């Protein structure tokens, strides 16, 4: 029996309205009303207040179990056959779980899930690929480019939620991909596919089926660069894991990160490269980035951490005089507010003002760095660009660094200094400017000023300062 009515519920205060309104009459917030399927009237009526049945509401009391006595069976994880993917998932897919894979269009979500499904099918697991976005023929075209058993995966090109769920229940796949959650629609809601209400209903019902049938479901969701699109964001609390696939579409490197994971750490990240035959895991990312690093002014190697793994990346800066007020700040692969802060500290405490210049900062290779340890690299790259001098003087290797900048110009320690130093040693980088207490082998400095002195040739630096 199809439910014919829907209600609109305010996502801020819970107020209910029969029709959509721009402003919630309950709390006065704008654009908070979201369409939901109306709850089916239960025979006992709606009132479940304290007054009913002596306050018990008719429920049956259950004896809570002490945590110590709770049975927790070890679940066998399903390996996607992609090491980096498994690691980010916390050791593979958990049966009955719901994983949301977010990322901007064209980043490679369908490729990644297609490859994983191919490997799972090849390993004898039951799979189902639901494509609401592309026709079966289009999915086949992609699969034909992928290695392994990608062509053995059963595909369902469908956007009607009821059909998808019925198929899932009938087929009982061990792993199911929904590509994408924004394209499915529940017929009882009037909202367009991809609207908040639809996305929530779709994910909610699929989650119930997943739990009941033990199917591991990967929900693909589009997110815009700003994460602005309402879709996937509203699902974060509903799913077990949220993975973000990011990078620049035009570049080859992509990182896969866990933003939330009920079955593993959120510190893990995997690096991939998009090739003509699908995504390839990049296991020696540091080596690649270091060998590509230039020794030109404005370039420095950052010893960063991608989750529990050290990663060496090149950070580049370009500073050019500007007539614009305010001057341009173009940033790629790093938080622009963080760069603004570093520029302010650099001007105030490092004697390197950039107030009348355009500043461009880029993390090479399309990698995104999301940690405070990148501060020093940005500062050194900008200072080196301003002064037109290579960091590290005449050394043939690029200079490496890491460290967080405080607002008073001090250099603060960051996590895992020993792993970062080990990685720089492994790739033959001899000079590493790092916060004090980072361990042997580093050029330990306590402030931005000291770091600049250590990294830039003193004669030229002094000349530039005098100028
Ligand atoms: P896709 O997985 O469709 O991205 P999404 O699902 O996130 O929107 O593919 C992204 C791009 O990758 C697409 O422009 C084509 C390219 N690509 C390759 O370079 N090599 C390949 O083997 C495949 C399958 C795709
Ligand atoms: Mg896609």
XYZ file of C-alpha atoms and ligand atoms in Angstrom:
493
model
C 0.000 0.000 0.000
C 1.554 3.247 -1.106
C 1.515 6.073 1.364
C -0.115 9.033 -0.265
C 0.800 11.786 2.118
C 4.024 13.374 3.099
C 4.811 15.916 5.748
C 7.428 18.606 5.975
C 9.528 18.571 9.105
C 11.791 21.381 10.253
C 15.321 20.048 10.573
C 16.076 22.664 13.220
C 13.155 22.401 15.646
C 11.128 19.400 14.489
C 8.020 21.422 13.722
C 5.704 19.679 11.230
C 3.784 21.263 8.394
C 1.602 19.594 5.778
C 3.046 21.779 3.031
C 6.490 23.135 2.282
C 7.173 26.659 3.427
C 10.255 28.790 3.058
C 10.260 29.698 6.700
C 9.489 27.399 9.596
C 6.488 28.729 11.545
C 7.840 26.937 14.607
C 11.274 28.485 15.006
C 11.431 31.094 12.264
C 14.453 29.526 10.514
C 14.589 29.730 6.741
C 14.893 26.729 4.398
C 14.798 24.118 7.112
C 11.608 22.267 6.130
C 12.389 18.857 4.647
C 9.911 16.471 3.098
C 9.425 13.145 4.835
C 7.076 10.228 4.439
C 4.203 10.676 6.854
C 4.301 8.152 9.679
C 1.645 5.474 9.245
C -1.049 5.839 11.874
C -0.741 3.001 14.352
C -3.894 1.382 15.737
C -3.262 2.767 19.202
C -3.356 6.298 17.930
C -0.554 8.838 17.993
C -0.411 9.715 21.641
C 2.478 7.963 23.330
C 2.700 10.427 26.160
C 3.455 9.614 29.736
C -0.231 9.335 30.471
C -0.779 6.227 28.393
C -0.724 2.849 30.126
C 0.702 4.073 33.380
C 3.667 5.742 31.708
C 5.038 2.578 30.150
C 3.634 3.329 26.702
C 2.837 -0.352 26.273
C 6.474 -1.354 25.658
C 8.060 -4.445 27.179
C 10.932 -3.891 29.598
C 14.248 -5.454 28.563
C 17.105 -6.249 30.916
C 20.165 -4.269 29.826
C 23.379 -6.258 29.464
C 26.628 -5.239 31.081
C 29.141 -4.227 28.398
C 31.565 -6.853 29.707
C 28.999 -9.559 28.952
C 27.999 -8.362 25.498
C 28.812 -10.908 22.827
C 30.831 -9.417 20.007
C 31.409 -11.938 17.271
C 34.400 -11.244 15.071
C 33.053 -10.396 11.655
C 34.897 -11.540 8.605
C 35.623 -8.540 6.450
C 35.223 -8.542 2.716
C 38.381 -7.505 0.958
C 37.910 -5.146 -1.973
C 41.178 -6.407 -3.445
C 42.506 -2.845 -3.372
C 44.981 -2.549 -0.518
C 44.628 1.198 -0.038
C 40.823 0.977 -0.098
C 40.801 -1.843 2.460
C 43.145 0.050 4.737
C 40.989 3.183 4.693
C 37.934 1.025 5.430
C 39.750 -0.364 8.450
C 40.490 -3.784 6.947
C 37.792 -4.306 4.341
C 34.024 -4.011 4.103
C 31.921 -5.078 7.067
C 28.829 -7.151 6.155
C 25.617 -5.249 6.770
C 27.366 -1.906 6.920
C 26.709 1.232 4.957
C 29.645 3.149 3.529
C 29.191 6.547 1.953
C 31.766 7.382 -0.692
C 31.707 11.093 -1.418
C 33.596 13.108 -3.969
C 33.171 15.668 -6.705
C 31.953 14.493 -10.112
C 34.601 12.922 -12.316
C 36.986 12.184 -9.490
C 36.743 8.419 -9.992
C 34.108 7.148 -7.565
C 32.480 4.878 -10.128
C 35.885 3.633 -11.207
C 36.912 2.825 -7.647
C 33.667 1.054 -6.778
C 33.666 -0.718 -10.152
C 37.150 -2.064 -9.522
C 36.311 -3.141 -5.987
C 33.172 -4.917 -7.187
C 35.134 -6.643 -9.939
C 37.646 -7.946 -7.429
C 34.881 -9.084 -5.075
C 33.057 -10.852 -7.900
C 36.342 -12.437 -8.960
C 36.804 -13.724 -5.414
C 33.413 -15.413 -5.596
C 31.325 -12.939 -3.629
C 27.800 -12.013 -4.670
C 27.709 -8.473 -6.020
C 25.183 -6.000 -7.408
C 25.958 -2.685 -9.053
C 22.991 -0.319 -9.066
C 23.531 2.551 -11.444
C 21.048 5.384 -11.354
C 23.371 7.673 -13.174
C 24.527 5.759 -16.196
C 22.918 3.182 -18.421
C 24.014 -0.437 -18.172
C 25.892 0.012 -21.448
C 27.829 2.954 -20.026
C 28.723 0.985 -16.923
C 29.895 -1.830 -19.169
C 32.098 0.532 -21.163
C 33.879 1.563 -18.000
C 34.147 -1.976 -16.687
C 35.731 -3.048 -19.951
C 38.619 -0.691 -19.217
C 39.137 -2.065 -15.734
C 41.283 -5.026 -14.796
C 40.006 -8.206 -13.183
C 36.493 -9.525 -13.247
C 34.767 -6.138 -13.509
C 32.629 -7.430 -16.380
C 31.242 -10.232 -14.197
C 29.411 -7.831 -11.893
C 25.618 -7.863 -12.323
C 24.316 -4.386 -13.046
C 20.913 -2.825 -12.472
C 20.283 0.519 -14.151
C 17.391 1.799 -12.084
C 16.332 4.899 -10.198
C 13.162 3.693 -8.489
C 13.941 2.901 -4.869
C 11.229 0.243 -4.528
C 12.615 -1.709 -7.487
C 16.154 -1.430 -6.183
C 15.180 -2.664 -2.735
C 13.087 -5.500 -4.116
C 16.041 -6.554 -6.259
C 18.426 -6.376 -3.330
C 16.130 -8.557 -1.261
C 15.674 -11.048 -4.115
C 19.337 -11.225 -5.146
C 20.841 -10.973 -1.666
C 24.246 -9.776 -2.838
C 27.053 -9.688 -0.300
C 28.124 -6.303 -1.590
C 26.000 -3.717 -3.344
C 26.955 -0.369 -4.835
C 24.384 2.400 -5.231
C 25.762 4.871 -7.771
C 24.589 7.394 -6.789
C 22.365 7.965 -3.812
C 21.222 11.278 -5.338
C 19.690 9.633 -8.385
C 17.349 7.203 -6.620
C 13.902 8.350 -5.641
C 11.219 7.124 -3.314
C 7.900 7.412 -5.137
C 5.967 8.366 -2.017
C 7.875 11.630 -1.662
C 7.156 14.513 -3.994
C 10.627 16.061 -3.791
C 12.992 15.714 -6.735
C 15.716 13.042 -6.591
C 18.709 14.441 -4.740
C 16.652 16.671 -2.445
C 17.372 16.369 1.249
C 14.169 14.491 1.977
C 14.680 12.029 -0.879
C 18.320 11.335 -0.108
C 17.508 10.721 3.537
C 14.602 8.418 2.745
C 16.618 6.473 0.151
C 19.586 5.989 2.455
C 17.398 5.165 5.440
C 15.509 2.436 3.648
C 18.608 0.987 2.057
C 20.295 0.966 5.462
C 17.422 -1.112 6.867
C 17.672 -3.607 4.022
C 21.453 -3.780 4.428
C 21.112 -4.583 8.137
C 18.426 -7.176 7.488
C 20.160 -8.983 4.644
C 23.727 -8.495 5.827
C 24.648 -6.801 2.578
C 27.554 -4.382 2.677
C 26.400 -1.305 0.775
C 28.589 1.364 -0.740
C 26.587 4.518 -1.372
C 28.168 6.851 -3.864
C 27.384 10.517 -3.311
C 28.386 13.672 -5.107
C 29.788 16.491 -3.087
C 30.717 19.819 -4.527
C 34.122 21.307 -3.781
C 32.741 23.165 -0.780
C 30.816 20.119 0.439
C 27.847 22.400 -0.051
C 25.372 20.123 -1.804
C 22.803 19.128 0.759
C 22.770 15.479 -0.320
C 25.499 13.403 1.327
C 26.090 15.718 4.268
C 22.727 14.846 5.759
C 23.635 11.165 5.620
C 26.762 11.310 7.692
C 25.066 10.297 10.917
C 23.130 7.531 9.210
C 25.980 5.582 7.652
C 28.757 3.601 9.324
C 31.608 5.143 7.411
C 32.083 8.255 5.328
C 34.914 8.156 2.824
C 35.972 11.147 0.832
C 37.675 10.762 -2.516
C 39.490 13.932 -3.390
C 42.007 15.518 -5.669
C 41.923 17.644 -8.773
C 40.095 16.135 -11.673
C 42.690 17.279 -14.195
C 45.568 15.803 -12.226
C 46.428 12.226 -11.704
C 46.759 11.854 -7.936
C 43.730 11.177 -5.737
C 43.494 10.597 -2.030
C 40.903 8.505 -0.275
C 40.265 9.455 3.311
C 37.915 8.328 6.036
C 36.018 11.191 7.670
C 34.077 8.830 9.892
C 34.500 5.122 10.462
C 32.698 3.005 13.009
C 34.921 0.047 12.161
C 38.330 1.615 11.915
C 40.516 4.647 12.244
C 39.771 7.932 10.542
C 43.466 8.614 10.288
C 44.028 6.428 7.290
C 44.381 7.708 3.779
C 45.151 6.024 0.503
C 46.816 7.559 -2.528
C 45.767 6.597 -6.050
C 46.678 7.544 -9.546
C 44.140 7.602 -12.401
C 45.519 5.748 -15.384
C 43.991 4.527 -18.607
C 43.239 1.149 -16.993
C 41.575 2.499 -13.875
C 42.970 3.582 -10.531
C 46.381 2.389 -9.459
C 47.533 2.437 -5.870
C 50.496 4.689 -5.330
C 52.604 2.985 -2.719
C 55.774 5.000 -3.221
C 54.113 8.408 -3.361
C 56.910 10.057 -1.373
C 59.567 8.842 -3.789
C 57.658 10.163 -6.766
C 56.996 13.566 -5.296
C 60.591 13.972 -4.112
C 62.057 12.978 -7.455
C 59.781 15.477 -9.159
C 60.559 18.244 -6.687
C 62.378 21.220 -8.135
C 65.101 23.006 -6.262
C 63.892 26.372 -7.521
C 63.136 29.337 -5.270
C 59.658 28.948 -3.831
C 59.803 25.173 -3.525
C 60.124 23.039 -0.420
C 59.408 19.429 0.511
C 56.895 18.967 3.285
C 57.192 15.875 5.443
C 53.510 15.431 6.164
C 51.395 12.675 7.646
C 48.589 11.070 5.673
C 46.906 9.320 8.525
C 49.419 6.939 10.032
C 51.676 7.119 6.995
C 54.318 9.713 6.297
C 54.140 11.379 2.902
C 56.648 13.725 1.335
C 55.060 16.318 -0.931
C 56.360 19.401 -2.658
C 54.847 22.732 -1.673
C 55.371 25.578 -4.100
C 54.780 29.293 -3.771
C 54.838 32.141 -6.236
C 54.789 35.744 -5.089
C 54.371 38.546 -7.569
C 53.772 42.287 -7.100
C 50.117 43.218 -7.390
C 48.063 46.306 -8.037
C 44.977 44.657 -6.641
C 43.526 45.621 -3.295
C 43.312 43.211 -1.629
C 45.909 41.199 -3.525
C 45.141 37.695 -4.738
C 45.554 34.602 -2.597
C 45.300 31.479 -4.735
C 45.653 28.245 -2.861
C 45.572 24.655 -4.061
C 45.641 21.550 -1.912
C 45.727 23.311 1.433
C 43.289 25.327 3.536
C 43.275 28.964 2.403
C 42.539 30.308 5.867
C 45.572 28.476 7.156
C 47.655 30.081 4.410
C 46.289 33.517 5.340
C 47.351 32.894 8.927
C 50.830 31.793 7.866
C 51.210 34.898 5.693
C 50.241 37.087 8.646
C 52.744 35.362 10.944
C 55.376 35.567 8.217
C 54.869 39.317 7.884
C 54.710 40.033 11.598
C 57.364 37.668 12.955
C 59.442 36.627 9.973
C 60.068 39.996 8.367
C 58.583 38.813 5.070
C 55.611 41.027 4.204
C 53.400 40.026 1.279
C 50.675 42.631 1.715
C 51.182 44.175 -1.721
C 51.777 40.977 -3.655
C 49.705 38.189 -5.132
C 50.528 34.916 -3.419
C 49.963 31.524 -5.034
C 50.499 28.378 -3.007
C 50.234 24.924 -4.489
C 50.688 21.404 -3.200
C 52.103 19.566 -6.204
C 50.372 16.564 -7.703
C 46.820 17.378 -6.664
C 47.348 16.100 -3.139
C 45.385 17.750 -0.358
C 47.172 18.359 2.917
C 45.028 18.761 5.982
C 47.287 19.124 8.971
C 48.939 21.953 10.929
C 52.401 20.516 10.208
C 52.195 22.152 6.784
C 52.500 25.692 8.187
C 56.277 25.836 8.081
C 56.412 24.549 4.504
C 54.071 27.315 3.350
C 56.082 29.920 5.241
C 59.423 28.744 3.866
C 58.137 28.405 0.301
C 56.691 31.928 0.381
C 59.812 33.413 1.981
C 62.004 31.655 -0.559
C 59.825 32.959 -3.404
C 59.897 36.503 -2.026
C 63.664 36.467 -1.742
C 64.241 34.624 -5.003
C 66.599 32.213 -3.282
C 66.489 28.431 -3.189
C 66.014 26.913 0.218
C 68.914 24.965 1.623
C 71.616 26.879 -0.246
C 73.801 24.819 -2.560
C 72.713 21.379 -1.379
C 71.736 19.151 -4.325
C 68.737 17.743 -2.452
C 65.616 19.745 -1.789
C 65.114 21.002 1.731
C 62.436 19.307 3.797
C 60.499 20.665 6.745
C 57.470 20.318 8.970
C 56.025 22.172 11.954
C 53.093 24.250 13.071
C 53.360 28.014 13.418
C 51.991 29.719 16.493
C 50.555 33.208 16.338
C 53.561 34.611 18.162
C 55.985 33.238 15.606
C 57.023 30.167 17.562
C 57.434 26.798 15.867
C 55.320 24.142 17.545
C 55.791 20.416 17.477
C 53.395 18.183 15.546
C 52.522 14.490 15.653
C 54.888 11.662 14.630
C 58.135 13.634 14.149
C 60.156 10.415 14.162
C 58.156 8.903 11.293
C 58.463 12.069 9.267
C 62.227 12.179 9.808
C 62.560 8.518 8.917
C 60.767 9.131 5.639
C 63.026 12.054 4.712
C 66.061 9.906 5.503
C 64.696 7.096 3.359
C 64.545 9.408 0.368
C 67.919 10.972 0.959
C 66.827 14.406 2.128
C 69.570 15.527 4.472
C 68.370 18.901 5.698
C 65.088 18.804 7.569
C 64.008 21.927 9.417
C 61.752 20.849 12.253
C 60.484 21.975 15.660
C 62.694 21.451 18.695
C 62.491 18.012 20.220
C 61.689 16.306 16.924
C 64.596 13.934 17.338
C 68.087 13.356 15.980
C 68.871 14.289 12.402
C 66.687 17.375 12.242
C 67.739 20.985 12.169
C 65.787 21.868 15.295
C 64.500 25.417 15.536
C 62.169 27.093 17.983
C 60.776 29.931 15.938
C 59.896 31.005 12.437
C 62.809 33.440 12.454
C 65.247 30.675 13.343
C 63.748 28.458 10.657
C 64.197 31.177 8.023
C 67.789 31.663 9.124
C 68.444 27.931 8.876
C 66.747 27.428 5.527
C 67.719 30.483 3.520
C 71.347 31.278 2.713
C 72.333 33.933 5.253
C 74.225 36.192 2.889
C 71.392 36.535 0.407
C 68.824 36.665 3.166
C 70.638 39.497 4.854
C 70.998 41.302 1.572
C 67.280 40.948 0.933
C 66.493 42.126 4.443
C 68.743 45.115 4.022
C 67.134 45.991 0.695
P 34.361 8.176 -12.886
O 34.735 6.984 -12.088
O 33.196 8.034 -13.793
O 34.133 9.417 -11.904
P 32.888 9.685 -10.903
O 32.089 8.451 -10.771
O 33.543 10.097 -9.606
O 32.110 10.818 -11.459
O 35.619 8.566 -13.774
C 36.331 9.740 -13.664
C 37.266 9.982 -14.808
O 38.262 9.001 -14.876
C 36.597 10.012 -16.160
O 36.728 11.313 -16.677
C 37.369 9.065 -17.015
C 38.587 8.741 -16.221
N 39.038 7.359 -16.340
C 40.365 7.089 -16.637
O 41.178 7.991 -16.815
N 40.778 5.776 -16.709
C 39.914 4.741 -16.539
O 40.332 3.571 -16.611
C 38.563 5.030 -16.231
C 37.569 3.917 -16.020
C 38.150 6.333 -16.149
Mg 30.137 8.129 -11.410
